[in-house]
Amino acid sequence: MRLAVSLLNFRPGRIGGTETYLRRLVDHLPAVAGDDELVVLLHREAAGAIETPGFRRVVVDRGDARIVADRILEAYTPWRARGIERILEGLAADVVLFPQQSIFPRRARVRAVLTAVDVQHLFHPENFGLFDRTFRPAIYPYSLERARRVIAISGFTRTTLLARCGVPPGKVVTVPLGWEPTGAGGVVPTDRVAGPYLYYPAVTHPHKDHATLFRTYAALRRRGDVAERLVLTGARTARWKDLQALAASLGVADDVVHLGYLPYGEVRRVYAGASAVLFPTRFEGFGLPVTEAAEFGKRIVTSRLEVFDEIGVPAENQVDFADPDALLRALRLPGPTRLVRAPISWREMAARTVAVLRDVAAEGEG
């Protein structure tokens, strides 16, 4: 069979944990695809930012900005990206995986499998600007309906798709994100900042709740309960200036270190130097930093979310981050934190994905 993966929506450095998922997916698919032929479709900038050994590469002669413009036009107008449609259909793939929530071009005549990675807008529309509040309803429901099968990255995401999006149960398959079961042996701690430190890896989106973490961290610093600095990584959005001002007003500007967006290999070095990994997010479809922190044998403290129960974060490690005493108690728990459910490996994630693609390809037309 010929299995294709579309990375036309891939935007390196701007899509958070989804980027890790995409990179690990293309890393491991060749090892589990057997005799199936793998094809990846990319735009120019994505082609230069990701290696895809084991795939036949097809590069669309358009940059990221043009792809974004095409996607917007298709969402809001009758216009069609016919040139990309022809390229996609010309792959003659038995099935195409769209791993970033939407099918583009939306009218391409292909058997589509869609990965649902983000359903936050259904719970917290206030976290999104006007564009996202209109774009997502314009394209996401259509993509869910159009796809032959939908891969949900967690049981929580699957339940949401059934209850809030009306997707038939038989259409949605849960394939959770993975981890590296070999552990983190040999990873040298970063030299960008001296450890040990408390670590929070997250883009500065509203739901990541950096502000609450800053306030609670400042309270613990004032009381002398924590000595570690707070280290952040991830893309800085426009909100970062306000967060910097908040840290300064709380008196912890020198104690909060933001290293910016880092390549995955360097992020692993930051994990290696941490004394604990904090995850105060108010919404997650999965929560990849949890499994990454567990891989490194770190103490883990998260907010209280249904998906963290699913991943296996112990109840005593899930806290209200607005409560300094609750965070301090969790930081003083014996480490490392052991998840009560073992995550699957990235290789197993890729194998389950291939199984879904093969099932859809075998269905034929109809």
Coordinates of N, CA, C and O in Angstrom, one line a residue, residues 188-307:
V188 N 23.1 14.8 28.6 CA 23.8 15.8 29.4 C 23.0 17.0 29.7 O 22.4 17.6 28.8
P189 N 22.9 17.4 31.0 CA 22.1 18.6 31.3 C 22.6 19.8 30.6 O 23.8 20.0 30.2
T190 N 21.7 20.7 30.3 CA 22.0 21.9 29.5 C 23.0 22.7 30.2 O 23.0 22.8 31.5
D191 N 23.8 23.5 29.4 CA 24.7 24.5 30.0 C 24.1 25.9 29.8 O 24.8 26.9 30.1
R192 N 22.9 26.0 29.4 CA 22.2 27.3 29.2 C 21.8 27.9 30.5 O 21.7 29.2 30.6
V193 N 21.6 27.1 31.5 CA 21.2 27.6 32.8 C 21.7 26.6 33.9 O 21.6 25.4 33.6
A194 N 22.2 27.1 35.0 CA 22.7 26.2 36.1 C 21.5 25.5 36.8 O 20.5 26.2 37.1
G195 N 21.6 24.2 37.0 CA 20.6 23.5 37.8 C 21.0 23.3 39.2 O 22.1 23.7 39.6
P196 N 20.1 22.7 40.0 CA 18.8 22.3 39.6 C 17.8 23.5 39.6 O 18.0 24.5 40.2
Y197 N 16.7 23.3 38.9 CA 15.7 24.3 38.8 C 14.3 23.7 38.6 O 14.2 22.5 38.3
L198 N 13.3 24.4 38.7 CA 11.9 24.0 38.4 C 11.7 24.3 36.9 O 12.1 25.4 36.5
Y199 N 11.1 23.4 36.2 CA 11.0 23.6 34.8 C 9.6 23.5 34.3 O 8.8 22.6 34.7
Y200 N 9.2 24.4 33.4 CA 7.9 24.4 32.8 C 8.0 24.6 31.3 O 8.3 25.7 30.8
P201 N 7.8 23.5 30.5 CA 7.9 23.7 29.0 C 6.6 23.9 28.4 O 5.7 23.0 28.4
A202 N 6.3 25.1 27.9 CA 5.0 25.4 27.3 C 5.1 26.7 26.5 O 5.7 27.7 27.0
V203 N 4.4 26.8 25.4 CA 4.2 28.0 24.7 C 3.4 29.0 25.6 O 2.5 28.5 26.4
T204 N 3.6 30.3 25.5 CA 2.9 31.2 26.5 C 1.5 31.5 26.0 O 1.1 32.6 25.9
H205 N 0.7 30.4 25.8 CA -0.7 30.6 25.5 C -1.5 30.8 26.8 O -1.1 30.4 27.9
P206 N -2.7 31.4 26.7 CA -3.5 31.7 27.9 C -3.7 30.5 28.8 O -3.6 30.6 30.0
H207 N -4.1 29.4 28.2 CA -4.5 28.2 29.0 C -3.3 27.6 29.7 O -3.5 26.8 30.6
K208 N -2.1 27.9 29.3 CA -0.9 27.3 30.0 C -0.7 28.0 31.4 O 0.0 27.4 32.2
D209 N -1.3 29.1 31.6 CA -1.5 29.7 33.0 C -0.1 30.0 33.6 O 0.1 29.7 34.8
H210 N 0.8 30.6 32.8 CA 2.0 31.0 33.4 C 1.8 32.0 34.5 O 2.6 32.0 35.5
A211 N 0.8 32.8 34.4 CA 0.6 33.9 35.4 C 0.3 33.3 36.8 O 0.9 33.8 37.8
T212 N -0.5 32.3 36.9 CA -0.8 31.7 38.2 C 0.5 31.1 38.8 O 0.8 31.2 40.0
L213 N 1.3 30.4 37.9 CA 2.5 29.8 38.3 C 3.5 30.9 38.9 O 4.1 30.7 39.9
F214 N 3.6 32.0 38.2 CA 4.5 33.1 38.6 C 4.1 33.6 40.0 O 4.9 33.8 40.9
R215 N 2.8 33.8 40.2 CA 2.3 34.3 41.5 C 2.6 33.3 42.7 O 3.1 33.7 43.7
T216 N 2.4 32.0 42.4 CA 2.6 31.0 43.4 C 4.1 30.8 43.7 O 4.5 30.7 44.8
Y217 N 4.8 30.8 42.6 CA 6.3 30.7 42.7 C 6.9 31.9 43.5 O 7.7 31.7 44.4
A218 N 6.4 33.1 43.3 CA 6.9 34.3 44.0 C 6.5 34.2 45.5 O 7.3 34.5 46.3
A219 N 5.3 33.7 45.8 CA 5.0 33.5 47.2 C 5.9 32.5 47.9 O 6.3 32.8 49.0
L220 N 6.2 31.4 47.2 CA 7.1 30.4 47.8 C 8.6 31.0 48.0 O 9.3 30.7 49.0
R221 N 9.0 31.8 47.0 CA 10.3 32.4 47.1 C 10.4 33.4 48.3 O 11.3 33.5 49.0
R222 N 9.3 34.2 48.4 CA 9.3 35.2 49.5 C 9.3 34.5 50.9 O 10.0 35.0 51.8
R223 N 8.7 33.3 51.0 CA 8.7 32.6 52.3 C 10.0 31.8 52.5 O 10.2 31.2 53.5
G224 N 10.8 31.7 51.4 CA 12.1 30.9 51.5 C 11.8 29.5 51.4 O 12.7 28.6 51.8
D225 N 10.7 29.1 50.8 CA 10.4 27.6 50.7 C 11.0 26.9 49.5 O 11.1 25.7 49.5
V226 N 11.4 27.7 48.5 CA 12.0 27.1 47.4 C 13.2 28.0 47.0 O 13.2 29.2 47.1
A227 N 14.3 27.3 46.7 CA 15.6 28.1 46.3 C 15.8 28.0 44.8 O 16.5 28.8 44.3
E228 N 15.2 27.1 44.1 CA 15.4 26.9 42.7 C 14.9 28.0 41.8 O 13.8 28.6 42.2
R229 N 15.5 28.3 40.7 CA 15.0 29.2 39.8 C 13.9 28.5 39.0 O 13.8 27.3 39.0
L230 N 13.0 29.3 38.3 CA 12.0 28.8 37.5 C 12.4 28.9 36.0 O 12.6 30.1 35.5
V231 N 12.6 27.8 35.3 CA 13.1 27.9 33.9 C 11.9 27.5 33.0 O 11.2 26.5 33.2
L232 N 11.8 28.3 31.9 CA 10.7 28.1 30.9 C 11.3 27.9 29.6 O 12.4 28.4 29.2
T233 N 10.7 27.1 28.7 CA 11.0 27.0 27.3 C 9.7 27.0 26.5 O 8.6 26.8 27.1
G234 N 9.8 27.1 25.2 CA 8.7 27.2 24.3 C 8.6 28.5 23.7 O 9.2 29.5 24.1
A235 N 7.8 28.6 22.6 CA 7.7 29.8 21.8 C 7.0 30.9 22.7 O 6.1 30.6 23.5
R236 N 7.5 32.1 22.6 CA 7.0 33.3 23.3 C 5.9 33.9 22.4 O 6.2 34.4 21.3
T237 N 4.7 34.0 22.9 CA 3.7 34.7 22.2 C 3.7 36.2 22.6 O 4.5 36.6 23.4
A238 N 2.7 37.0 22.1 CA 2.6 38.4 22.4 C 2.4 38.6 23.9 O 2.7 39.6 24.5
R239 N 1.9 37.5 24.6 CA 1.6 37.6 26.0 C 2.9 37.7 26.9 O 2.8 38.0 28.1
W240 N 4.0 37.3 26.3 CA 5.2 37.2 27.1 C 5.6 38.6 27.7 O 6.1 38.6 28.9
K241 N 5.4 39.7 27.0 CA 5.7 41.0 27.6 C 4.9 41.2 28.9 O 5.5 41.7 29.9
D242 N 3.7 40.9 28.9 CA 2.8 41.0 30.1 C 3.3 40.1 31.2 O 3.3 40.5 32.4
L243 N 3.7 38.9 30.8 CA 4.2 38.0 31.8 C 5.6 38.5 32.4 O 5.8 38.3 33.6
Q244 N 6.4 39.1 31.6 CA 7.7 39.6 32.1 C 7.4 40.7 33.1 O 8.0 40.8 34.2
A245 N 6.4 41.6 32.8 CA 6.0 42.7 33.7 C 5.5 42.1 35.0 O 5.7 42.6 36.1
L246 N 4.7 41.0 34.9 CA 4.2 40.4 36.1 C 5.3 39.9 37.0 O 5.3 40.1 38.2
A247 N 6.3 39.2 36.4 CA 7.4 38.7 37.1 C 8.1 39.8 37.8 O 8.6 39.7 39.0
A248 N 8.3 40.9 37.1 CA 9.0 42.0 37.7 C 8.2 42.6 38.9 O 8.8 42.9 40.0
S249 N 6.9 42.7 38.8 CA 6.1 43.3 39.9 C 6.1 42.4 41.1 O 5.9 42.8 42.2
L250 N 6.3 41.1 40.8 CA 6.3 40.1 41.9 C 7.7 39.9 42.6 O 7.9 39.2 43.5
G251 N 8.7 40.6 42.0 CA 10.0 40.6 42.5 C 10.8 39.3 42.1 O 11.8 39.0 42.8
V252 N 10.4 38.6 41.1 CA 11.1 37.4 40.7 C 11.6 37.4 39.2 O 11.9 36.4 38.7
A253 N 11.8 38.6 38.7 CA 12.2 38.7 37.3 C 13.6 38.1 37.1 O 13.8 37.4 36.1
D254 N 14.5 38.1 38.1 CA 15.8 37.5 38.0 C 15.8 36.0 38.2 O 16.7 35.3 38.0
D255 N 14.7 35.5 38.8 CA 14.5 34.1 39.1 C 13.8 33.3 38.1 O 13.8 32.1 38.1
V256 N 13.2 34.0 37.1 CA 12.4 33.4 36.0 C 13.3 33.5 34.8 O 13.6 34.6 34.3
V257 N 13.7 32.3 34.2 CA 14.5 32.3 33.0 C 13.8 31.7 31.9 O 13.4 30.5 32.0
H258 N 13.6 32.4 30.8 CA 12.9 31.9 29.6 C 13.9 31.7 28.6 O 14.5 32.6 28.0
L259 N 14.1 30.4 28.2 CA 15.1 30.0 27.2 C 14.6 30.1 25.7 O 15.3 29.9 24.8
G260 N 13.3 30.4 25.6 CA 12.7 30.5 24.3 C 12.4 29.1 23.6 O 12.5 28.0 24.3
Y261 N 12.1 29.1 22.4 CA 11.9 27.9 21.6 C 13.3 27.2 21.4 O 14.2 27.8 20.9
L262 N 13.3 25.9 21.7 CA 14.6 25.1 21.6 C 14.3 23.9 20.8 O 13.2 23.3 20.8
P263 N 15.3 23.4 20.0 CA 15.1 22.1 19.3 C 14.9 21.0 20.3 O 15.3 21.1 21.5
Y264 N 14.2 19.9 19.9 CA 13.9 18.9 20.8 C 15.1 18.3 21.6 O 15.0 18.0 22.8
G265 N 16.2 18.1 20.9 CA 17.3 17.6 21.6 C 17.8 18.5 22.7 O 18.2 18.0 23.8
E266 N 17.7 19.8 22.5 CA 18.1 20.7 23.6 C 17.1 20.7 24.7 O 17.4 20.9 25.9
V267 N 15.8 20.6 24.4 CA 14.7 20.5 25.4 C 15.0 19.3 26.3 O 14.9 19.4 27.5
R268 N 15.5 18.2 25.7 CA 15.8 17.0 26.6 C 16.9 17.3 27.5 O 16.9 16.9 28.7
R269 N 17.8 18.2 27.1 CA 18.9 18.5 28.0 C 18.4 19.4 29.2 O 18.9 19.4 30.3
V270 N 17.4 20.2 28.9 CA 16.8 21.1 29.9 C 16.0 20.2 30.9 O 16.1 20.4 32.1
Y271 N 15.3 19.2 30.4 CA 14.7 18.2 31.3 C 15.7 17.6 32.2 O 15.5 17.4 33.5
A272 N 16.9 17.2 31.7 CA 17.9 16.5 32.4 C 18.4 17.3 33.6 O 18.7 16.7 34.7
G273 N 18.4 18.6 33.5 CA 18.9 19.4 34.6 C 17.9 19.9 35.7 O 18.2 20.5 36.6
A274 N 16.6 19.5 35.5 CA 15.6 20.0 36.3 C 15.5 19.1 37.6 O 15.7 17.9 37.6
S275 N 15.1 19.8 38.7 CA 14.7 19.0 39.9 C 13.3 18.6 39.9 O 12.9 17.6 40.5
A276 N 12.4 19.3 39.2 CA 11.0 19.0 39.1 C 10.4 19.6 37.8 O 10.9 20.7 37.4
V277 N 9.4 19.0 37.3 CA 8.7 19.5 36.1 C 7.3 19.9 36.5 O 6.6 19.1 37.1
L278 N 7.0 21.2 36.3 CA 5.7 21.7 36.6 C 4.8 21.9 35.4 O 5.3 22.2 34.3
F279 N 3.5 21.6 35.6 CA 2.6 21.7 34.4 C 1.3 22.2 34.9 O 0.3 21.5 35.1
P280 N 1.2 23.6 35.1 CA 0.0 24.2 35.6 C -1.1 24.5 34.6 O -2.1 25.2 34.9
T281 N -1.1 23.9 33.5 CA -2.0 24.1 32.4 C -3.5 23.9 32.8 O -3.8 23.1 33.6
R282 N -4.4 24.7 32.2 CA -5.8 24.6 32.5 C -6.6 23.8 31.5 O -7.7 23.5 31.7
F283 N -5.9 23.3 30.5 CA -6.5 22.4 29.5 C -5.4 21.7 28.7 O -4.4 22.3 28.3
E284 N -5.6 20.4 28.5 CA -4.7 19.6 27.6 C -5.5 18.5 26.9 O -6.4 17.9 27.5
G285 N -5.1 18.3 25.7 CA -5.6 17.1 25.0 C -4.9 15.9 25.3 O -5.4 14.8 25.2
F286 N -3.6 16.0 25.8 CA -2.9 14.9 26.2 C -2.0 15.3 27.4 O -2.2 14.8 28.5
G287 N -0.9 16.1 27.1 CA 0.0 16.5 28.2 C 1.3 15.8 28.0 O 1.8 15.1 28.9
L288 N 2.0 16.1 26.9 CA 3.2 15.4 26.6 C 4.3 15.6 27.6 O 5.1 14.7 27.9
P289 N 4.5 16.9 28.2 CA 5.5 17.0 29.2 C 5.5 16.1 30.3 O 6.5 15.8 31.0
V290 N 4.3 15.5 30.6 CA 4.2 14.6 31.7 C 5.0 13.3 31.4 O 5.8 12.8 32.2
T291 N 4.8 12.7 30.2 CA 5.5 11.5 29.9 C 7.0 11.8 29.7 O 7.8 10.9 30.0
E292 N 7.3 13.0 29.2 CA 8.7 13.3 29.0 C 9.4 13.4 30.3 O 10.5 12.9 30.5
A293 N 8.7 14.1 31.3 CA 9.3 14.2 32.6 C 9.5 12.8 33.3 O 10.5 12.5 34.0
A294 N 8.5 11.9 33.1 CA 8.6 10.6 33.7 C 9.7 9.8 33.1 O 10.4 9.0 33.7
E295 N 10.0 10.0 31.8 CA 11.1 9.4 31.1 C 12.4 9.8 31.7 O 13.3 8.9 31.9
F296 N 12.5 11.0 32.2 CA 13.7 11.5 32.8 C 13.8 11.3 34.3 O 14.7 11.7 35.0
G297 N 12.8 10.6 34.9 CA 12.8 10.3 36.3 C 12.6 11.5 37.2 O 13.3 11.6 38.2
K298 N 11.8 12.5 36.8 CA 11.7 13.7 37.5 C 10.5 13.7 38.4 O 9.5 13.0 38.2
R299 N 10.5 14.5 39.4 CA 9.3 14.8 40.2 C 8.4 15.6 39.3 O 8.8 16.5 38.6
I300 N 7.1 15.3 39.3 CA 6.1 15.9 38.4 C 5.0 16.5 39.2 O 4.4 15.8 40.1
V301 N 4.6 17.7 38.9 CA 3.5 18.3 39.6 C 2.6 18.9 38.5 O 3.1 19.8 37.7
T302 N 1.3 18.5 38.4 CA 0.4 19.0 37.4 C -0.8 19.7 38.0 O -1.1 19.5 39.2
S303 N -1.6 20.3 37.2 CA -2.9 20.8 37.6 C -3.8 19.6 37.6 O -3.4 18.5 37.2
R304 N -5.1 19.8 38.0 CA -6.0 18.7 38.1 C -6.9 18.7 36.9 O -7.7 19.5 36.7
L305 N -6.6 17.7 36.0 CA -7.3 17.5 34.8 C -7.6 16.1 34.6 O -6.8 15.2 35.0
E306 N -8.8 15.8 33.9 CA -9.2 14.4 33.6 C -8.1 13.7 32.8 O -7.8 12.5 33.1
V307 N -7.5 14.4 31.9 CA -6.5 13.7 31.0 C -5.3 13.3 31.8 O -4.6 12.3 31.5

